Coordinates of C-alpha atoms in Angstrom, one line a residue:
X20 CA 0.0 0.0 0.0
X21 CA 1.3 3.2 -1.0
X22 CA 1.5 6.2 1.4
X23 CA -0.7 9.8 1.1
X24 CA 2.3 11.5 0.6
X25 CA 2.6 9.2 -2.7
X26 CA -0.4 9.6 -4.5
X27 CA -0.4 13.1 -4.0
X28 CA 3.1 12.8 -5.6
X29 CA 1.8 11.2 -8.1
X30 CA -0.9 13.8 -8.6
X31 CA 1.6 16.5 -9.0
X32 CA 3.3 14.5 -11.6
X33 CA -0.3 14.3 -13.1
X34 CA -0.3 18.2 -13.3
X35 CA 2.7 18.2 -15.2
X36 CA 1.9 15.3 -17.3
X37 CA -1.1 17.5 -18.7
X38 CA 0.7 20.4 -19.2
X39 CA 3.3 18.2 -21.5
X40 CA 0.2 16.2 -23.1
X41 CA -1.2 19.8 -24.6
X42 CA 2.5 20.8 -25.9
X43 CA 3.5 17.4 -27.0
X44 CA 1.3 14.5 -27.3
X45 CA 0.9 11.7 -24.7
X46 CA 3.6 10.5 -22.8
X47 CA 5.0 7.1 -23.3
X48 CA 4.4 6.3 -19.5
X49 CA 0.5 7.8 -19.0
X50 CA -2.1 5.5 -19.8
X51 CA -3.5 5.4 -22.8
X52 CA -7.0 6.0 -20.9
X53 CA -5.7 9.0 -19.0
X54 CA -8.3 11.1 -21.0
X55 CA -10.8 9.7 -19.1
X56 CA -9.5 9.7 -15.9
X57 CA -9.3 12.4 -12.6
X58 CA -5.7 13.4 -11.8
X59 CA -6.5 11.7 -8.4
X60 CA -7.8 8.4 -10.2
X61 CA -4.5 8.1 -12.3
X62 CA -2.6 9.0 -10.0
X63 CA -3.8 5.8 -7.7
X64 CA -3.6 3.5 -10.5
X65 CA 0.2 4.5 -10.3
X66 CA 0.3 4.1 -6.7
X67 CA -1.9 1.5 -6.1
X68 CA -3.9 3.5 -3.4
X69 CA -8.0 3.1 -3.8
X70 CA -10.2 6.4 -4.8
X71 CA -13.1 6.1 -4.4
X72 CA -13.8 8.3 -7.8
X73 CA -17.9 8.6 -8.0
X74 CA -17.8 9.5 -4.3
X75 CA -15.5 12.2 -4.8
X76 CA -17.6 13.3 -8.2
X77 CA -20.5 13.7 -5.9
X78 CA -18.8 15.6 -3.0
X79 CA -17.4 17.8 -5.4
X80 CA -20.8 18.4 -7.4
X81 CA -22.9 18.8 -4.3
X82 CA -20.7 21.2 -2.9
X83 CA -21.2 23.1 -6.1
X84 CA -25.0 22.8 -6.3
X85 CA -25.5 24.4 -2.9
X86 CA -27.9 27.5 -3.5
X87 CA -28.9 30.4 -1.0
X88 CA -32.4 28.7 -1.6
X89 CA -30.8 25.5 0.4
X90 CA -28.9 27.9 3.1
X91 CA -32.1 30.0 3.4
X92 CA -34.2 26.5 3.9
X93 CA -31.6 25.3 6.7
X94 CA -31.8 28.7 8.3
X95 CA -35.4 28.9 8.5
X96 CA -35.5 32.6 6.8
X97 CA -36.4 33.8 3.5
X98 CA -34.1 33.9 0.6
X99 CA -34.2 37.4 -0.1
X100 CA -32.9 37.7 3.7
X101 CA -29.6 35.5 3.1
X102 CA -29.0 37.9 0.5
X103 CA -29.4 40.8 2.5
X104 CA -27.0 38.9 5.1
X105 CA -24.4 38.3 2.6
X106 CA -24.5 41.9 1.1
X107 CA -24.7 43.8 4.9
X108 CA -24.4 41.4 7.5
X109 CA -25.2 44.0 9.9
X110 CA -29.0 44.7 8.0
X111 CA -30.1 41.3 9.8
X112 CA -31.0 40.8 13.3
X113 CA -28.7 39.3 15.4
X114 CA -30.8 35.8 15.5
X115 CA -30.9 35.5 12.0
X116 CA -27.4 36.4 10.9
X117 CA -26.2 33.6 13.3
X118 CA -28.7 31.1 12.3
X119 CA -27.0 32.5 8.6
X120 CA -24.1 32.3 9.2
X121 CA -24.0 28.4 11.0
X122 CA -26.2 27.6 7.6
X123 CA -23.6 28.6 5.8
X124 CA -20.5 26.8 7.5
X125 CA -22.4 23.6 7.7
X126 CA -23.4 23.1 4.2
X127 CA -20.4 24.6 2.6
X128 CA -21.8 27.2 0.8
X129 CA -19.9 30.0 -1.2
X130 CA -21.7 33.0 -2.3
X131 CA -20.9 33.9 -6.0
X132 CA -20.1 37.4 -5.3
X133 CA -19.8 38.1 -9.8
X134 CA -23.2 36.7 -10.0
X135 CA -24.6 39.2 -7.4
X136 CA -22.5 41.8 -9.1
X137 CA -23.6 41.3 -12.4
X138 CA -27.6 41.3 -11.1
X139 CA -26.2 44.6 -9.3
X140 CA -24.4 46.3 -12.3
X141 CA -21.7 46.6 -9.4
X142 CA -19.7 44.0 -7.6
X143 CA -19.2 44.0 -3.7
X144 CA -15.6 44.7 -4.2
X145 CA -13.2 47.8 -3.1
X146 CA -10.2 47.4 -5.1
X147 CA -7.4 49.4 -2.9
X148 CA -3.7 50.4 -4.1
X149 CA -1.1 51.2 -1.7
X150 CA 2.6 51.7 -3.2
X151 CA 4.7 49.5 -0.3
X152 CA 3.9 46.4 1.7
X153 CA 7.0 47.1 3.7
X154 CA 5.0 50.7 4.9
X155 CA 3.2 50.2 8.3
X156 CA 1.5 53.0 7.5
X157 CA -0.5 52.0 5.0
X158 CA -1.2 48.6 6.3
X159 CA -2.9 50.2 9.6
X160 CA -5.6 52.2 7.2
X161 CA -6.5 49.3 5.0
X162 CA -7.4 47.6 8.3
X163 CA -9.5 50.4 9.7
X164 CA -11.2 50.9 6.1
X165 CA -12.0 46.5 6.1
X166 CA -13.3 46.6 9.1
X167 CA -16.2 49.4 8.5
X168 CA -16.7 47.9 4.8
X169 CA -16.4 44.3 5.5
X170 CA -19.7 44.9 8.1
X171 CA -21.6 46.5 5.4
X172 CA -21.1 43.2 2.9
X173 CA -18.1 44.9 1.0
X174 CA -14.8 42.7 0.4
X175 CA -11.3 45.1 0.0
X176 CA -8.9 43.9 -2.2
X177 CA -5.5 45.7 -2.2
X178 CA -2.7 45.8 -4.5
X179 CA 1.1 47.0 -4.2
X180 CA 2.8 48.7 -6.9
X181 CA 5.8 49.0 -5.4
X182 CA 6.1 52.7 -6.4
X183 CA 5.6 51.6 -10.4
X184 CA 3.0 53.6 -12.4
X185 CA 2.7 50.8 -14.9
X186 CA 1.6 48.0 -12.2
X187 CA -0.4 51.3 -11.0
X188 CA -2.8 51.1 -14.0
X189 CA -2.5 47.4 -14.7
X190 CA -4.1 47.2 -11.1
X191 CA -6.6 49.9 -11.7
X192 CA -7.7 48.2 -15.4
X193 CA -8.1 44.8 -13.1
X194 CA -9.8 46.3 -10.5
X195 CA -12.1 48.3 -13.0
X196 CA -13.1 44.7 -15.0
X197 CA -14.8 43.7 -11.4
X198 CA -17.2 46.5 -12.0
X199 CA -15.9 47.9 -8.3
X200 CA -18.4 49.4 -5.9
X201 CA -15.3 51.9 -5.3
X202 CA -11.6 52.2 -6.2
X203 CA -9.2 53.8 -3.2
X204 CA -5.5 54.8 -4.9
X205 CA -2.7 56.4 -3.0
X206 CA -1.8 59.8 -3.6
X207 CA -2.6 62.4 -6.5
X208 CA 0.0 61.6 -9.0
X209 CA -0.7 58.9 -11.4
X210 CA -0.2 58.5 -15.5
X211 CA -2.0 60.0 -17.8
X212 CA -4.0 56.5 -18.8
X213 CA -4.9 55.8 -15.1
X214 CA -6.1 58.9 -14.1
X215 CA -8.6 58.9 -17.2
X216 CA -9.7 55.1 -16.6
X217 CA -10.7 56.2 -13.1
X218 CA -12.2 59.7 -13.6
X219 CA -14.7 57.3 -16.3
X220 CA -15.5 55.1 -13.4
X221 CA -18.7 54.2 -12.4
X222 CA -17.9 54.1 -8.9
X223 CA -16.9 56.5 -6.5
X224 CA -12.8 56.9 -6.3
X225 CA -10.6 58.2 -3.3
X226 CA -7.1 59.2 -3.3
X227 CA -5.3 58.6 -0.2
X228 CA -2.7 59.9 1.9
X229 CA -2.1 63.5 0.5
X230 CA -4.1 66.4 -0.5
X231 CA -3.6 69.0 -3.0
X232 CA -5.7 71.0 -5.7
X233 CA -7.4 68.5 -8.0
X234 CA -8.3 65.2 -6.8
X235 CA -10.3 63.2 -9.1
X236 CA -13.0 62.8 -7.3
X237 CA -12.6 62.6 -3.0
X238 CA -9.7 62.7 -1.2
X239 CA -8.4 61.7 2.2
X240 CA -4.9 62.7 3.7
X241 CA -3.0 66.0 4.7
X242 CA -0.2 67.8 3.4
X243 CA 3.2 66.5 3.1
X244 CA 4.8 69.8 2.7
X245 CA 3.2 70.9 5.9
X246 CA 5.0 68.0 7.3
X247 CA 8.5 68.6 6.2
X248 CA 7.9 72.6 7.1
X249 CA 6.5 70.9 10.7
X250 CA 10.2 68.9 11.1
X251 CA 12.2 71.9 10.2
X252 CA 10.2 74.4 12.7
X253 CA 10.7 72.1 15.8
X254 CA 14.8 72.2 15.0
X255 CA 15.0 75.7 14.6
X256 CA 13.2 75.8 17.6
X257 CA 15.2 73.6 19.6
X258 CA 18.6 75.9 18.2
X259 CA 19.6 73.5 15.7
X260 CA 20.7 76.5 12.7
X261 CA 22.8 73.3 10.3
X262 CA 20.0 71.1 9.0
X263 CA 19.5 68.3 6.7
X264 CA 16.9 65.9 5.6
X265 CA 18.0 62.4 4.6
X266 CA 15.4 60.3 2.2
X267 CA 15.1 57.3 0.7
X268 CA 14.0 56.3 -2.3
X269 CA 12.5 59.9 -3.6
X270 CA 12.8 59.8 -7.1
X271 CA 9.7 57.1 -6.5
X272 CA 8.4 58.5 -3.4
X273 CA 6.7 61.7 -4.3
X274 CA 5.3 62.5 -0.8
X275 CA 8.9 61.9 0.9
X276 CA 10.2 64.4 -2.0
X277 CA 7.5 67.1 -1.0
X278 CA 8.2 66.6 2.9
X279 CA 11.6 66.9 1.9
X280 CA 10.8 70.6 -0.5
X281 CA 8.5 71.8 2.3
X282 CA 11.3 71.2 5.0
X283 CA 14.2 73.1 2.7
X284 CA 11.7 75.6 2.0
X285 CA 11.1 76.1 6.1
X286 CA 14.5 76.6 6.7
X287 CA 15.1 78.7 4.0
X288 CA 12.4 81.2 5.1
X289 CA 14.4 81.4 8.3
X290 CA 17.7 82.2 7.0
X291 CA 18.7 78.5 7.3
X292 CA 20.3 76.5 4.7
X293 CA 19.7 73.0 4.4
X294 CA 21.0 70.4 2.5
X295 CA 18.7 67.5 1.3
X296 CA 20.6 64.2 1.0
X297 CA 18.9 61.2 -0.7
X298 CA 19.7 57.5 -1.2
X299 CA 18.2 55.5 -3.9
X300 CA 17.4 52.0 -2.3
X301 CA 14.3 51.7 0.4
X302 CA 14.6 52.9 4.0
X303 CA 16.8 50.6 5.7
X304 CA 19.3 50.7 8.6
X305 CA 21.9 50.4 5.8
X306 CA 20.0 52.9 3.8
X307 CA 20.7 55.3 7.0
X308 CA 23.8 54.8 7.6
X309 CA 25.0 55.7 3.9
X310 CA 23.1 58.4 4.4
X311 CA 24.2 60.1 7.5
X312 CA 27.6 59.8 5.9
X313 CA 26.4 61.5 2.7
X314 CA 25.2 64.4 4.9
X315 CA 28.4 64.7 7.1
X316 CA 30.8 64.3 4.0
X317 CA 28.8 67.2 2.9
X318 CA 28.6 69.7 6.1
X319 CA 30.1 68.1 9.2
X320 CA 28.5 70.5 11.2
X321 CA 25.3 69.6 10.6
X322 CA 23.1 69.4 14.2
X323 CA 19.8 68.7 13.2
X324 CA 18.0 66.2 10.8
X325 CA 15.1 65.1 9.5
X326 CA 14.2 61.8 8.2
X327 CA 11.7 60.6 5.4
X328 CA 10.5 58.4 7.5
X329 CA 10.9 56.3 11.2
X330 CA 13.0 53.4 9.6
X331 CA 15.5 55.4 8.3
X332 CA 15.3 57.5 11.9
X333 CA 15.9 54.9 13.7
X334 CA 18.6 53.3 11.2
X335 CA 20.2 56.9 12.3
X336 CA 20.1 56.6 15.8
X337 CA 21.9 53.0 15.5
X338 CA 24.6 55.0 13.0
X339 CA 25.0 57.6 15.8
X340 CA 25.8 55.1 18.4
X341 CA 28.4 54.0 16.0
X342 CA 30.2 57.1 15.7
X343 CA 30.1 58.1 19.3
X344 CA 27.5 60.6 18.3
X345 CA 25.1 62.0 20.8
X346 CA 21.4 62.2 20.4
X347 CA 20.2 64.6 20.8
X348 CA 23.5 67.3 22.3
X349 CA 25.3 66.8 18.9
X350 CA 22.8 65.9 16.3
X351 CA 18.9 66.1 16.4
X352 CA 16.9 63.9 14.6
X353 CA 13.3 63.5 14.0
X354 CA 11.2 61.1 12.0
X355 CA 8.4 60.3 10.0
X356 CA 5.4 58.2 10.6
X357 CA 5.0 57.5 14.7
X358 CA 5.8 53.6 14.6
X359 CA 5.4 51.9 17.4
X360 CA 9.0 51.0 17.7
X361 CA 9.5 55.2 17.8
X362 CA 8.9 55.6 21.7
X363 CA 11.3 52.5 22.8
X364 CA 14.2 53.3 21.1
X365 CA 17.5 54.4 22.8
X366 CA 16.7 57.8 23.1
X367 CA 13.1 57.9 22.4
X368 CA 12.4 59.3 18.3
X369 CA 11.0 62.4 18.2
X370 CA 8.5 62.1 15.3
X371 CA 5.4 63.1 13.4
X372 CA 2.5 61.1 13.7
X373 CA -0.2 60.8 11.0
X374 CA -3.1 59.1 11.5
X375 CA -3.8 56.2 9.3
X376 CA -6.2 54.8 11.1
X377 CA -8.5 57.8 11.2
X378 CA -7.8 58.0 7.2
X379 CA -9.4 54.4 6.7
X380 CA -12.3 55.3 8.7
X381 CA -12.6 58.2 6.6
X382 CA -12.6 56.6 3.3
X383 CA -15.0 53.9 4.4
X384 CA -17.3 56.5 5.6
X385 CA -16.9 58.8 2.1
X386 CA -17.7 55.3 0.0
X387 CA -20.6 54.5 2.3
X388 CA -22.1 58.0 2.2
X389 CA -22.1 57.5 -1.6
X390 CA -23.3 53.9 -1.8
X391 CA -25.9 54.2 0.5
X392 CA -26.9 57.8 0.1
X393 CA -26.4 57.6 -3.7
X394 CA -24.8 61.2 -3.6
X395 CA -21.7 62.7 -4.2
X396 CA -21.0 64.1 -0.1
X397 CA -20.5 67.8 0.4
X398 CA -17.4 67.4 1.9
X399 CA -15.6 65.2 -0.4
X400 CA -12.0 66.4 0.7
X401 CA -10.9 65.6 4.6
X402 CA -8.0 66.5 6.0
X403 CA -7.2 64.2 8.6
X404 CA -4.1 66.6 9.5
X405 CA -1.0 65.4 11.7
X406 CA 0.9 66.5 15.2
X407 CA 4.4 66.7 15.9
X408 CA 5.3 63.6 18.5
X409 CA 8.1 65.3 20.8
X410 CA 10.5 63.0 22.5
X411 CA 14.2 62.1 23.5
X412 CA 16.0 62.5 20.4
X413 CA 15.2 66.4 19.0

């Protein structure tokens, strides 16, 4: 008797038996037959383990033939009222929604979500972008937007472009084919192409994460030149008069590169010049330390800095301690982004917090208003702001 282990070996080897049968004919090995057997059938006539194959046909059909007539039946509710469950689970009394919801698990049923979308004209989908997956920040508002939308019956799906207009629109055209009941997109910039495929959308769409003059249609974030102007005032403040700021990746990032402008800008109003130093690899401890040598190669006076964001703040704390540098007597630094790491470092970060959370409440409450209230809100651009986190290290 063979093993499990083996016959789903030998199903694998199935797989890529078929994919060889469509290039090149049968192989010499596969039964002649194969055409009329399951992978898992063949695959235990080469194993000699026992399938029971009209058993599994009929598990697999049943589970396919389960209707929201059968849940609603096993539930003891109306039809129309599993529908309502599955589209806002919140719309159904407590009682019900359980009784639902156990139908559901026990018979195995899947709802087909395009099916209801196509009845709809609109699917129950949100299709999100976000530029990184290594960014905490955008992580903690997709969370806070899935939890308000996921209550009302819609699913979030999110995408990473990895700072890449192309993948940009090839995510918005796949997105857009799902018919979406809204598209959320970071930021303002985009190509030409994507911004016109989502201005023609039937859906509401939010940009995310920075404001400015023309938003396609709502917005949700703050200013990131307010930011960098925000860093500079608190080190002129504390008497630092030789600044920098230190970014990674800008030539992709276009909010680090404003934070960056407003901070120079800042400075410059007060007399100050200041140097902005950039490094063209993600934030990293590495990317820090290159970059706080950059800067002193540059002007080793330099007393205060700020950073694009917490990572690289933190990667220039660890560079300090390496140098024999104090924090904050000889050089200042503060970051970007409040992570949670920033108040348990060696000093503390001094930081700027903004408040991601509150910006995917305030997109799920923007797509609702519109969904539900089937109107365009008055106040389709909120400015969820940000406050300057003051601690050990500036």
């Amino acid at each position: 008797m063979r093993s499990i282990s083996d016959t789903l070996y030998a199903e694998i080897e199935f797989a890529n038996v078929g994919r060889l049968v469509t290039g090149c004919g049968r192989r010499a090995d596969m039964p002649s037959r194969v055409g009329s057997l399951s992978g898992r059938a063949w695959a235990a006539e080469r194993t000699g383990a026992h399938v029971d194959e009209p058993s599994m046909r009929r598990s697999r059909r049943n589970r396919q033939t389960i209707k929201m007539s059968d849940v609603a039946e096993a539930a003891n509710v109306s039809p129309s009222t599993v529908s309502l469950y599955l589209r806002r689970p919140g719309a159904v009394s407590k009682r019900a929604g359980a009784a639902i919801q156990s139908a559901i698990e026990e018979l195995g049923y899947v709802p087909n979500l395009m099916a209801g979308g196509l009845a709809a004209a609109r699917s129950r989908v949100v299709g999100v972008v976000v530029p990184s997956m290594r960014n905490a920040f955008f992580a903690q508002t997709v969370s806070a937007m899935q939890a308000i939308m996921s209550s009302r019956g819609l699913q979030v799906m999110f995408g990473n472009t990895d700072y890449d207009e192309a993948a940009e629109l090839d995510l918005v055209r796949a997105y857009l084919s799902w018919s979406p009941s809204a598209m959320v997109i970071t930021g303002l910039h985009h190509a030409p192409l994507t911004r016109d495929l989502l201005r023609a959308a039937d859906c509401p769409v939010v940009e995310m994460w920075e404001l400015g003059a023309s938003p396609i249609d709502l917005a949700v974030g703050f200013s990131h030149d307010e930011v960098g102007r925000a860093q500079a005032r608190h080190l002129i403040r504390k008497g630092r008069r030789r600044l920098a700021f230190l970014g990674a990746r800008m030539q992709d990032d276009r909010r680090a590169m404003q934070r960056a402008d407003g901070f120079a800008a800042e400075a410059r109003e007060a007399g100050i010049a200041a140097e902005i130093v950039h490094h063209i690899k993600p934030a990293s401890a590495e990317t820090a330390a290159a970059l706080l040598a950059k800067a002193l190669a540059k002007d080793p006076a330099i007393d205060g800095v700020a950073a694009s964001n917490d990572t690289i703040a933190l990667g220039l704390l660890f560079e300090c301690v390496r140098r024999g540098l104090d924090v904050p007597q000889h050089l200042s630094i503060i970051g970007f982004g409040d992570l949670e790491f920033a108040a348990f470092s060696n000093p503390s970060l001094t930081t700027i917090r903004p408040f991601g959370d509150v910006i995917g409440e305030e997109i799920a409450g923007l797509v609702l208003s519109v969904l539900e209230g089937g109107e365009r809100p008055e106040n389709a651009i909120i400015n969820t702001g940000f406050v300057v986190v003051e601690r050990g290290s500036a």
